[in-house]
Amino acid sequence: MKIGILKESHKGERRVALSPLITQKLVDKGFEIFVEEGAGENSMYKDSDYVNAGASTATREKIFENAQVLVKINPFDENDLSLVQKRHILMSQLYHKSSPDLIKAISEKGATAFSMDAMPRISRAQDMDVLSSQNNLSGYKAVILGAYEMTKIFPLMMTAAGTITPSRVLIFGVGVAGLQAIATAKRLGAVVEATDIRTETKEQAESLGAKFISVDNEGEESEGGYAKEASEDYKKRQKEAVEESLFKADLVITTANVPGRKAPLLITEEQVKQMKNGAVIVDLAAAQGGNCEVSKLNETVVVNGVKVIGTKISPESVSTNASELYAKNMYNFITHLTEDLNFKWDLEEEITDETLIVQDGVQRKN
């Protein structure tokens, strides 16, 4: 089986889908690997690293000509689709629920496509879950970004000139990104509070040293391991419960996303105006519309002295580590789907069934 590693073309993207180490492991299993020239350069991987791992480098056009399986991180774009053929099997994050035009275009090509972001939240799939591996890094980077933008330090510090009180950090959403944000902020010495619609996250947040702000959420269960869209009644009660902490916070990090839908609004413009002068909000959901009403993607907005940073942040900003983790997810996924270098096409198996979005031009998932 021939696998092609494509260079990411998405603006600002620095990651690559397979690292030289994982390339070597696939080559050792008998896979033939082709790497687009320069694909790993922004993750500090040279073309020679891939060649030494047993791969061949080639132009983008040659990759499409030679490879059966094409792997990326971001969705395939128009330039990619112009080269896609019926025999190709595409693997990337497709975001199929919110990208119907892309799925239709792949179907019209007669190709097959797996979506890495559709991985089911089950124990057997944990080592293939790219959302978890990448969001973990996002939570870490959100705290580092917030610390850089703040005019205060995180820890308690006692000096001859007086005592500096620790900063207060509030985190909305205790998923993978939120948990890593809690852990990072605590390590830096902040007082951390957190809230989430899912009551099962309370113990996890508290185990990392955060105070959990509880909101009665009767009827607000999670779906498949993800938070679901909250009711208007819950949103009202959550707003009331967290306002005291919000208005005291020096740094607020919002991480709440609902797959395939606009991000829930958690912080209104009115609330932003009542926050402390100099406070910072890092909105990780800005690409999906934002958890903060005034957020703008890839922009910093200042409202009444509060700095609001809208970002989808940035596993790509730590591209070496992010690529390593994504590559391990991809390796586990490829080896799960194949046997003796051929796809098993076991559609009764949950991981295959959930991630196979298009098969031979036929759309399987909406």
mmCIF file of C-alpha atoms in Angstrom:
data_model
loop_
_atom_site.group_PDB
_atom_site.id
_atom_site.type_symbol
_atom_site.label_atom_id
_atom_site.label_comp_id
_atom_site.label_asym_id
_atom_site.label_seq_id
_atom_site.Cartn_x
_atom_site.Cartn_y
_atom_site.Cartn_z
ATOM 1 C CA MET A 1 0.000 0.000 0.000
ATOM 2 C CA LYS A 2 1.303 3.430 -0.965
ATOM 3 C CA ILE A 3 0.733 6.363 1.404
ATOM 4 C CA GLY A 4 1.279 10.003 0.450
ATOM 5 C CA ILE A 5 2.060 12.700 3.024
ATOM 6 C CA LEU A 6 0.878 16.076 1.736
ATOM 7 C CA LYS A 7 2.230 19.453 2.780
ATOM 8 C CA GLU A 8 -0.385 21.494 4.617
ATOM 9 C CA SER A 9 -1.548 24.500 2.596
ATOM 10 C CA HIS A 10 -3.886 26.069 5.164
ATOM 11 C CA LYS A 11 -2.740 29.596 6.105
ATOM 12 C CA GLY A 12 -0.683 29.591 9.289
ATOM 13 C CA GLU A 13 -0.490 25.795 9.471
ATOM 14 C CA ARG A 14 2.918 24.456 10.517
ATOM 15 C CA ARG A 15 2.173 20.810 11.295
ATOM 16 C CA VAL A 16 2.590 17.702 9.175
ATOM 17 C CA ALA A 17 0.432 14.565 9.293
ATOM 18 C CA LEU A 18 3.250 12.013 9.681
ATOM 19 C CA SER A 19 6.616 12.472 11.370
ATOM 20 C CA PRO A 20 9.844 10.738 10.248
ATOM 21 C CA LEU A 21 9.654 8.394 13.265
ATOM 22 C CA ILE A 22 6.150 7.211 12.374
ATOM 23 C CA THR A 23 7.129 7.052 8.707
ATOM 24 C CA GLN A 24 9.888 4.631 9.701
ATOM 25 C CA LYS A 25 7.420 2.476 11.629
ATOM 26 C CA LEU A 26 5.056 2.292 8.641
ATOM 27 C CA VAL A 27 7.930 1.472 6.282
ATOM 28 C CA ASP A 28 9.009 -1.310 8.638
ATOM 29 C CA LYS A 29 5.504 -2.750 8.351
ATOM 30 C CA GLY A 30 5.782 -2.810 4.568
ATOM 31 C CA PHE A 31 3.991 0.412 3.591
ATOM 32 C CA GLU A 32 5.522 2.518 0.824
ATOM 33 C CA ILE A 33 5.635 6.194 1.801
ATOM 34 C CA PHE A 34 5.850 9.260 -0.433
ATOM 35 C CA VAL A 35 6.384 12.697 1.128
ATOM 36 C CA GLU A 36 5.725 16.000 -0.575
ATOM 37 C CA GLU A 37 8.898 18.061 -0.703
ATOM 38 C CA GLY A 38 9.101 20.405 2.293
ATOM 39 C CA ALA A 39 6.079 18.865 4.022
ATOM 40 C CA GLY A 40 7.770 18.725 7.418
ATOM 41 C CA GLU A 41 9.998 21.773 7.305
ATOM 42 C CA ASN A 42 7.787 23.901 9.591
ATOM 43 C CA SER A 43 7.853 21.132 12.193
ATOM 44 C CA MET A 44 11.644 21.008 11.990
ATOM 45 C CA TYR A 45 11.684 17.813 9.915
ATOM 46 C CA LYS A 46 13.997 17.859 6.894
ATOM 47 C CA ASP A 47 13.275 15.977 3.680
ATOM 48 C CA SER A 48 16.429 14.011 4.426
ATOM 49 C CA ASP A 49 14.879 12.838 7.725
ATOM 50 C CA TYR A 50 12.066 11.216 5.752
ATOM 51 C CA VAL A 51 14.451 9.734 3.203
ATOM 52 C CA ASN A 52 16.528 8.263 6.035
ATOM 53 C CA ALA A 53 13.295 6.780 7.416
ATOM 54 C CA GLY A 54 12.738 4.950 4.129
ATOM 55 C CA ALA A 55 10.350 7.323 2.355
ATOM 56 C CA SER A 56 10.641 8.927 -1.066
ATOM 57 C CA THR A 57 10.180 12.674 -1.616
ATOM 58 C CA ALA A 58 8.175 13.946 -4.577
ATOM 59 C CA THR A 59 6.191 16.900 -5.908
ATOM 60 C CA ARG A 60 2.537 17.298 -4.967
ATOM 61 C CA GLU A 61 1.410 16.126 -8.385
ATOM 62 C CA LYS A 62 3.563 13.000 -8.159
ATOM 63 C CA ILE A 63 2.178 12.226 -4.699
ATOM 64 C CA PHE A 64 -1.354 12.158 -6.143
ATOM 65 C CA GLU A 65 -0.167 10.029 -9.069
ATOM 66 C CA ASN A 66 1.692 7.447 -6.999
ATOM 67 C CA ALA A 67 -0.166 7.133 -3.675
ATOM 68 C CA GLN A 68 -3.431 5.377 -2.943
ATOM 69 C CA VAL A 69 -3.859 6.809 0.576
ATOM 70 C CA LEU A 70 -3.433 10.572 1.017
ATOM 71 C CA VAL A 71 -2.991 11.939 4.533
ATOM 72 C CA LYS A 72 -3.364 15.506 5.792
ATOM 73 C CA ILE A 73 -4.335 17.357 8.940
ATOM 74 C CA ASN A 74 -6.649 20.026 7.527
ATOM 75 C CA PRO A 75 -9.507 19.371 5.084
ATOM 76 C CA PHE A 76 -8.664 18.819 1.434
ATOM 77 C CA ASP A 77 -9.067 22.092 -0.495
ATOM 78 C CA GLU A 78 -10.024 22.910 -4.086
ATOM 79 C CA ASN A 79 -6.459 22.472 -5.343
ATOM 80 C CA ASP A 80 -6.307 19.036 -3.730
ATOM 81 C CA LEU A 81 -9.678 18.001 -5.116
ATOM 82 C CA SER A 82 -8.623 18.887 -8.648
ATOM 83 C CA LEU A 83 -6.026 16.099 -8.363
ATOM 84 C CA VAL A 84 -8.157 13.550 -6.487
ATOM 85 C CA GLN A 85 -9.067 10.397 -8.406
ATOM 86 C CA LYS A 86 -11.623 7.661 -7.820
ATOM 87 C CA ARG A 87 -8.972 5.263 -6.489
ATOM 88 C CA HIS A 88 -7.842 7.638 -3.714
ATOM 89 C CA ILE A 89 -8.533 7.156 -0.001
ATOM 90 C CA LEU A 90 -8.385 10.481 1.828
ATOM 91 C CA MET A 91 -7.583 10.837 5.528
ATOM 92 C CA SER A 92 -7.749 14.159 7.363
ATOM 93 C CA GLN A 93 -9.962 16.201 9.632
ATOM 94 C CA LEU A 94 -12.923 16.808 7.328
ATOM 95 C CA TYR A 95 -15.392 18.396 9.782
ATOM 96 C CA HIS A 96 -18.069 16.723 7.690
ATOM 97 C CA LYS A 97 -21.033 17.966 9.733
ATOM 98 C CA SER A 98 -20.218 21.569 8.947
ATOM 99 C CA SER A 99 -18.625 21.042 5.502
ATOM 100 C CA PRO A 100 -21.349 19.594 3.238
ATOM 101 C CA ASP A 101 -19.857 21.143 0.097
ATOM 102 C CA LEU A 102 -16.519 19.424 0.695
ATOM 103 C CA ILE A 103 -18.153 16.045 1.276
ATOM 104 C CA LYS A 104 -20.254 16.489 -1.855
ATOM 105 C CA ALA A 105 -17.131 17.317 -3.883
ATOM 106 C CA ILE A 106 -15.335 14.202 -2.622
ATOM 107 C CA SER A 107 -18.400 12.108 -3.439
ATOM 108 C CA GLU A 108 -18.522 13.501 -6.958
ATOM 109 C CA LYS A 109 -14.917 12.422 -7.448
ATOM 110 C CA GLY A 110 -15.903 8.867 -6.546
ATOM 111 C CA ALA A 111 -13.202 8.774 -3.880
ATOM 112 C CA THR A 112 -13.229 7.418 -0.325
ATOM 113 C CA ALA A 113 -12.697 9.583 2.759
ATOM 114 C CA PHE A 114 -12.083 9.035 6.471
ATOM 115 C CA SER A 115 -12.517 11.944 8.896
ATOM 116 C CA MET A 116 -10.106 11.920 11.827
ATOM 117 C CA ASP A 117 -12.268 14.342 13.821
ATOM 118 C CA ALA A 118 -15.175 11.865 13.720
ATOM 119 C CA MET A 119 -13.344 9.397 15.955
ATOM 120 C CA PRO A 120 -15.774 7.915 18.522
ATOM 121 C CA ARG A 121 -15.087 8.686 22.177
ATOM 122 C CA ILE A 122 -14.521 5.086 23.260
ATOM 123 C CA SER A 123 -11.587 3.539 25.099
ATOM 124 C CA ARG A 124 -10.409 1.534 22.072
ATOM 125 C CA ALA A 125 -10.057 4.737 20.041
ATOM 126 C CA GLN A 126 -8.198 6.863 22.587
ATOM 127 C CA ASP A 127 -4.836 6.423 20.894
ATOM 128 C CA MET A 128 -6.366 7.568 17.562
ATOM 129 C CA ASP A 129 -8.222 10.605 18.916
ATOM 130 C CA VAL A 130 -6.661 13.631 17.214
ATOM 131 C CA LEU A 131 -9.055 16.075 18.867
ATOM 132 C CA SER A 132 -7.783 15.023 22.280
ATOM 133 C CA SER A 133 -4.103 15.011 21.361
ATOM 134 C CA GLN A 134 -4.268 18.426 19.705
ATOM 135 C CA ASN A 135 -6.637 20.076 22.209
ATOM 136 C CA ASN A 136 -4.310 19.047 25.008
ATOM 137 C CA LEU A 137 -1.669 21.300 23.482
ATOM 138 C CA SER A 138 -4.231 24.058 22.893
ATOM 139 C CA GLY A 139 -5.079 24.187 26.602
ATOM 140 C CA TYR A 140 -1.403 24.550 27.480
ATOM 141 C CA LYS A 141 -0.786 27.267 24.886
ATOM 142 C CA ALA A 142 -3.892 29.220 25.927
ATOM 143 C CA VAL A 143 -2.453 29.689 29.412
ATOM 144 C CA ILE A 144 0.965 30.665 28.065
ATOM 145 C CA LEU A 145 -0.649 33.177 25.697
ATOM 146 C CA GLY A 146 -2.778 34.582 28.504
ATOM 147 C CA ALA A 147 0.221 34.881 30.803
ATOM 148 C CA TYR A 148 2.101 36.791 28.115
ATOM 149 C CA GLU A 149 -0.790 39.209 27.530
ATOM 150 C CA MET A 150 -1.505 39.868 31.236
ATOM 151 C CA THR A 151 0.181 42.664 33.162
ATOM 152 C CA LYS A 152 0.433 40.471 36.279
ATOM 153 C CA ILE A 153 2.330 37.334 37.231
ATOM 154 C CA PHE A 154 0.562 34.107 38.187
ATOM 155 C CA PRO A 155 2.099 33.011 41.524
ATOM 156 C CA LEU A 156 2.039 34.367 45.043
ATOM 157 C CA MET A 157 5.354 36.141 45.580
ATOM 158 C CA MET A 158 6.690 37.517 48.848
ATOM 159 C CA THR A 159 9.328 40.200 48.454
ATOM 160 C CA ALA A 160 11.030 42.789 50.643
ATOM 161 C CA ALA A 161 8.837 45.396 48.960
ATOM 162 C CA GLY A 162 5.640 43.529 49.759
ATOM 163 C CA THR A 163 3.522 40.521 48.820
ATOM 164 C CA ILE A 164 2.122 39.944 45.332
ATOM 165 C CA THR A 165 -1.167 38.067 45.446
ATOM 166 C CA PRO A 166 -1.694 35.221 42.932
ATOM 167 C CA SER A 167 -3.672 35.796 39.752
ATOM 168 C CA ARG A 168 -7.156 34.342 39.412
ATOM 169 C CA VAL A 169 -7.918 32.172 36.379
ATOM 170 C CA LEU A 170 -11.406 31.044 35.307
ATOM 171 C CA ILE A 171 -11.833 28.259 32.744
ATOM 172 C CA PHE A 172 -15.063 27.531 30.894
ATOM 173 C CA GLY A 173 -15.206 23.934 29.688
ATOM 174 C CA VAL A 174 -13.443 21.019 31.372
ATOM 175 C CA GLY A 175 -12.669 18.897 28.348
ATOM 176 C CA VAL A 176 -9.171 17.979 27.221
ATOM 177 C CA ALA A 177 -8.154 21.598 26.562
ATOM 178 C CA GLY A 178 -9.746 22.837 29.774
ATOM 179 C CA LEU A 179 -8.079 20.198 31.931
ATOM 180 C CA GLN A 180 -4.661 20.982 30.501
ATOM 181 C CA ALA A 181 -5.325 24.697 31.021
ATOM 182 C CA ILE A 182 -6.180 23.994 34.672
ATOM 183 C CA ALA A 183 -3.024 21.962 35.168
ATOM 184 C CA THR A 184 -0.794 24.553 33.494
ATOM 185 C CA ALA A 185 -2.275 27.523 35.356
ATOM 186 C CA LYS A 186 -1.950 25.687 38.678
ATOM 187 C CA ARG A 187 1.676 24.813 37.967
ATOM 188 C CA LEU A 188 2.321 28.505 37.347
ATOM 189 C CA GLY A 189 0.808 29.342 40.731
ATOM 190 C CA ALA A 190 -2.600 30.809 39.886
ATOM 191 C CA VAL A 191 -5.852 30.385 41.805
ATOM 192 C CA VAL A 192 -7.987 28.429 39.338
ATOM 193 C CA GLU A 193 -11.745 28.004 39.034
ATOM 194 C CA ALA A 194 -13.593 26.042 36.350
ATOM 195 C CA THR A 195 -17.112 25.285 35.187
ATOM 196 C CA ASP A 196 -18.703 22.857 32.726
ATOM 197 C CA ILE A 197 -22.179 21.675 31.787
ATOM 198 C CA ARG A 198 -21.090 18.088 32.467
ATOM 199 C CA THR A 199 -21.195 17.316 36.184
ATOM 200 C CA GLU A 200 -18.920 14.318 35.634
ATOM 201 C CA THR A 201 -16.041 16.775 35.040
ATOM 202 C CA LYS A 202 -16.225 18.176 38.599
ATOM 203 C CA GLU A 203 -14.004 15.476 40.074
ATOM 204 C CA GLN A 204 -11.497 15.818 37.230
ATOM 205 C CA ALA A 205 -11.213 19.585 37.691
ATOM 206 C CA GLU A 206 -10.858 19.299 41.449
ATOM 207 C CA SER A 207 -8.220 16.578 41.135
ATOM 208 C CA LEU A 208 -6.027 19.132 39.342
ATOM 209 C CA GLY A 209 -6.547 21.738 42.037
ATOM 210 C CA ALA A 210 -9.340 23.854 40.570
ATOM 211 C CA LYS A 211 -12.448 24.978 42.412
ATOM 212 C CA PHE A 212 -15.436 23.734 40.407
ATOM 213 C CA ILE A 213 -18.364 26.126 40.019
ATOM 214 C CA SER A 214 -21.399 23.863 40.101
ATOM 215 C CA VAL A 215 -24.624 24.626 38.254
ATOM 216 C CA ASP A 216 -27.661 22.366 38.637
ATOM 217 C CA ASN A 217 -27.864 20.726 35.211
ATOM 218 C CA GLU A 218 -30.811 18.376 35.422
ATOM 219 C CA GLY A 219 -31.495 17.109 31.904
ATOM 220 C CA GLU A 220 -28.263 18.538 30.481
ATOM 221 C CA GLU A 221 -26.406 15.287 29.804
ATOM 222 C CA SER A 222 -23.365 14.986 27.554
ATOM 223 C CA GLU A 223 -23.565 13.186 24.209
ATOM 224 C CA GLY A 224 -20.912 10.656 23.192
ATOM 225 C CA GLY A 225 -18.316 12.181 25.491
ATOM 226 C CA TYR A 226 -18.885 15.703 24.163
ATOM 227 C CA ALA A 227 -20.822 18.539 25.755
ATOM 228 C CA LYS A 228 -24.140 19.126 24.022
ATOM 229 C CA GLU A 229 -25.922 22.403 23.355
ATOM 230 C CA ALA A 230 -27.231 23.761 26.651
ATOM 231 C CA SER A 231 -30.813 24.900 27.190
ATOM 232 C CA GLU A 232 -31.600 28.605 27.616
ATOM 233 C CA ASP A 233 -32.559 27.947 31.238
ATOM 234 C CA TYR A 234 -29.172 26.348 31.952
ATOM 235 C CA LYS A 235 -27.322 29.211 30.271
ATOM 236 C CA LYS A 236 -29.150 31.700 32.495
ATOM 237 C CA ARG A 237 -28.315 29.744 35.661
ATOM 238 C CA GLN A 238 -24.692 29.292 34.616
ATOM 239 C CA LYS A 239 -24.344 33.013 33.939
ATOM 240 C CA GLU A 240 -25.596 33.809 37.433
ATOM 241 C CA ALA A 241 -23.356 31.195 39.070
ATOM 242 C CA VAL A 242 -20.100 32.259 37.449
ATOM 243 C CA GLU A 243 -20.463 36.052 37.383
ATOM 244 C CA GLU A 244 -18.779 36.624 40.747
ATOM 245 C CA SER A 245 -15.741 34.622 39.634
ATOM 246 C CA LEU A 246 -15.796 36.153 36.146
ATOM 247 C CA PHE A 247 -15.685 39.696 37.471
ATOM 248 C CA LYS A 248 -12.745 38.832 39.776
ATOM 249 C CA ALA A 249 -10.733 36.927 37.168
ATOM 250 C CA ASP A 250 -7.438 38.166 35.751
ATOM 251 C CA LEU A 251 -7.502 35.559 32.968
ATOM 252 C CA VAL A 252 -10.486 33.740 31.477
ATOM 253 C CA ILE A 253 -10.076 30.834 29.041
ATOM 254 C CA THR A 254 -13.105 29.533 27.152
ATOM 255 C CA THR A 255 -12.925 26.130 25.477
ATOM 256 C CA ALA A 256 -16.570 25.145 24.868
ATOM 257 C CA ASN A 257 -17.410 23.675 21.468
ATOM 258 C CA VAL A 258 -20.309 21.539 20.270
ATOM 259 C CA PRO A 259 -19.288 19.375 17.261
ATOM 260 C CA GLY A 260 -20.896 20.525 14.037
ATOM 261 C CA ARG A 261 -22.549 23.601 15.574
ATOM 262 C CA LYS A 262 -21.834 27.198 16.449
ATOM 263 C CA ALA A 263 -19.961 27.556 19.724
ATOM 264 C CA PRO A 264 -22.216 28.360 22.710
ATOM 265 C CA LEU A 265 -22.234 31.967 23.916
ATOM 266 C CA LEU A 266 -20.898 32.000 27.478
ATOM 267 C CA ILE A 267 -19.752 35.587 28.049
ATOM 268 C CA THR A 268 -21.834 38.530 26.841
ATOM 269 C CA GLU A 269 -20.543 41.975 25.919
ATOM 270 C CA GLU A 270 -22.355 43.335 28.974
ATOM 271 C CA GLN A 271 -20.402 40.945 31.205
ATOM 272 C CA VAL A 272 -17.098 41.859 29.549
ATOM 273 C CA LYS A 273 -17.746 45.513 30.418
ATOM 274 C CA GLN A 274 -18.118 44.569 34.089
ATOM 275 C CA MET A 275 -14.837 42.643 34.301
ATOM 276 C CA LYS A 276 -11.661 43.950 35.905
ATOM 277 C CA ASN A 277 -9.671 46.543 34.021
ATOM 278 C CA GLY A 278 -6.692 44.713 32.519
ATOM 279 C CA ALA A 279 -8.316 41.267 32.502
ATOM 280 C CA VAL A 280 -7.650 38.975 29.548
ATOM 281 C CA ILE A 281 -10.010 36.533 27.806
ATOM 282 C CA VAL A 282 -8.572 33.835 25.538
ATOM 283 C CA ASP A 283 -11.447 32.444 23.461
ATOM 284 C CA LEU A 284 -10.426 29.100 21.964
ATOM 285 C CA ALA A 285 -13.783 28.714 20.222
ATOM 286 C CA ALA A 286 -13.454 31.821 18.039
ATOM 287 C CA ALA A 287 -13.306 29.774 14.825
ATOM 288 C CA GLN A 288 -16.797 28.413 15.610
ATOM 289 C CA GLY A 289 -18.289 31.807 16.411
ATOM 290 C CA GLY A 290 -16.753 32.299 19.843
ATOM 291 C CA ASN A 291 -17.790 31.729 23.457
ATOM 292 C CA CYS A 292 -17.427 35.459 24.071
ATOM 293 C CA GLU A 293 -19.822 37.794 22.285
ATOM 294 C CA VAL A 294 -17.114 40.284 21.249
ATOM 295 C CA SER A 295 -14.544 37.741 20.044
ATOM 296 C CA LYS A 296 -13.176 37.999 16.514
ATOM 297 C CA LEU A 297 -11.079 35.196 15.048
ATOM 298 C CA ASN A 298 -7.357 35.986 14.909
ATOM 299 C CA GLU A 299 -7.949 39.443 16.389
ATOM 300 C CA THR A 300 -7.501 41.083 19.786
ATOM 301 C CA VAL A 301 -10.427 43.281 20.801
ATOM 302 C CA VAL A 302 -10.235 45.644 23.780
ATOM 303 C CA VAL A 303 -13.545 46.427 25.519
ATOM 304 C CA ASN A 304 -13.538 48.733 28.541
ATOM 305 C CA GLY A 305 -9.948 47.753 29.353
ATOM 306 C CA VAL A 306 -10.532 43.996 28.910
ATOM 307 C CA LYS A 307 -8.433 42.302 26.231
ATOM 308 C CA VAL A 308 -10.351 39.618 24.284
ATOM 309 C CA ILE A 309 -8.193 37.336 22.138
ATOM 310 C CA GLY A 310 -10.093 35.264 19.597
ATOM 311 C CA THR A 311 -8.133 32.217 18.472
ATOM 312 C CA LYS A 312 -8.486 28.594 17.443
ATOM 313 C CA ILE A 313 -5.116 28.295 19.126
ATOM 314 C CA SER A 314 -2.598 26.745 18.123
ATOM 315 C CA PRO A 315 -1.430 23.262 18.199
ATOM 316 C CA GLU A 316 0.388 24.561 15.107
ATOM 317 C CA SER A 317 2.306 27.002 17.315
ATOM 318 C CA VAL A 318 4.014 23.987 18.898
ATOM 319 C CA SER A 319 4.111 22.153 15.594
ATOM 320 C CA THR A 320 6.865 19.669 16.416
ATOM 321 C CA ASN A 321 5.007 18.186 19.383
ATOM 322 C CA ALA A 322 1.630 18.523 17.662
ATOM 323 C CA SER A 323 2.896 16.685 14.581
ATOM 324 C CA GLU A 324 4.399 13.932 16.726
ATOM 325 C CA LEU A 325 1.078 13.331 18.466
ATOM 326 C CA TYR A 326 -1.038 13.559 15.298
ATOM 327 C CA ALA A 327 1.330 11.141 13.558
ATOM 328 C CA LYS A 328 0.961 8.606 16.385
ATOM 329 C CA ASN A 329 -2.831 8.926 16.147
ATOM 330 C CA MET A 330 -2.618 8.382 12.383
ATOM 331 C CA TYR A 331 -0.305 5.362 12.745
ATOM 332 C CA ASN A 332 -2.683 3.684 15.185
ATOM 333 C CA PHE A 333 -5.620 4.448 12.901
ATOM 334 C CA ILE A 334 -3.973 3.107 9.736
ATOM 335 C CA THR A 335 -2.819 -0.073 11.438
ATOM 336 C CA HIS A 336 -6.290 -0.530 12.942
ATOM 337 C CA LEU A 337 -7.957 -0.276 9.534
ATOM 338 C CA THR A 338 -5.558 -2.546 7.653
ATOM 339 C CA GLU A 339 -4.361 -6.133 7.628
ATOM 340 C CA ASP A 340 -1.542 -7.480 5.455
ATOM 341 C CA LEU A 341 -1.247 -3.991 3.888
ATOM 342 C CA ASN A 342 -4.876 -3.970 2.733
ATOM 343 C CA PHE A 343 -7.962 -2.274 4.166
ATOM 344 C CA LYS A 344 -10.284 -4.616 6.052
ATOM 345 C CA TRP A 345 -13.433 -2.524 5.380
ATOM 346 C CA ASP A 346 -15.108 -3.867 8.505
ATOM 347 C CA LEU A 347 -18.184 -1.638 8.508
ATOM 348 C CA GLU A 348 -19.620 -3.445 11.535
ATOM 349 C CA GLU A 349 -16.703 -2.176 13.623
ATOM 350 C CA GLU A 350 -17.475 1.128 15.403
ATOM 351 C CA ILE A 351 -14.270 3.035 14.654
ATOM 352 C CA THR A 352 -14.441 2.248 10.948
ATOM 353 C CA ASP A 353 -18.159 2.921 10.774
ATOM 354 C CA GLU A 354 -17.968 6.316 12.495
ATOM 355 C CA THR A 355 -14.948 7.691 10.615
ATOM 356 C CA LEU A 356 -15.730 6.429 7.097
ATOM 357 C CA ILE A 357 -17.674 9.397 5.703
ATOM 358 C CA VAL A 358 -17.552 8.622 1.968
ATOM 359 C CA GLN A 359 -16.942 5.219 0.371
ATOM 360 C CA ASP A 360 -16.398 4.941 -3.376
ATOM 361 C CA GLY A 361 -18.288 8.185 -3.922
ATOM 362 C CA VAL A 362 -21.243 7.252 -1.704
ATOM 363 C CA GLN A 363 -21.765 9.500 1.326
ATOM 364 C CA ARG A 364 -22.347 7.411 4.446
ATOM 365 C CA LYS A 365 -22.593 10.142 7.129
ATOM 366 C CA ASN A 366 -24.381 13.479 7.237
#
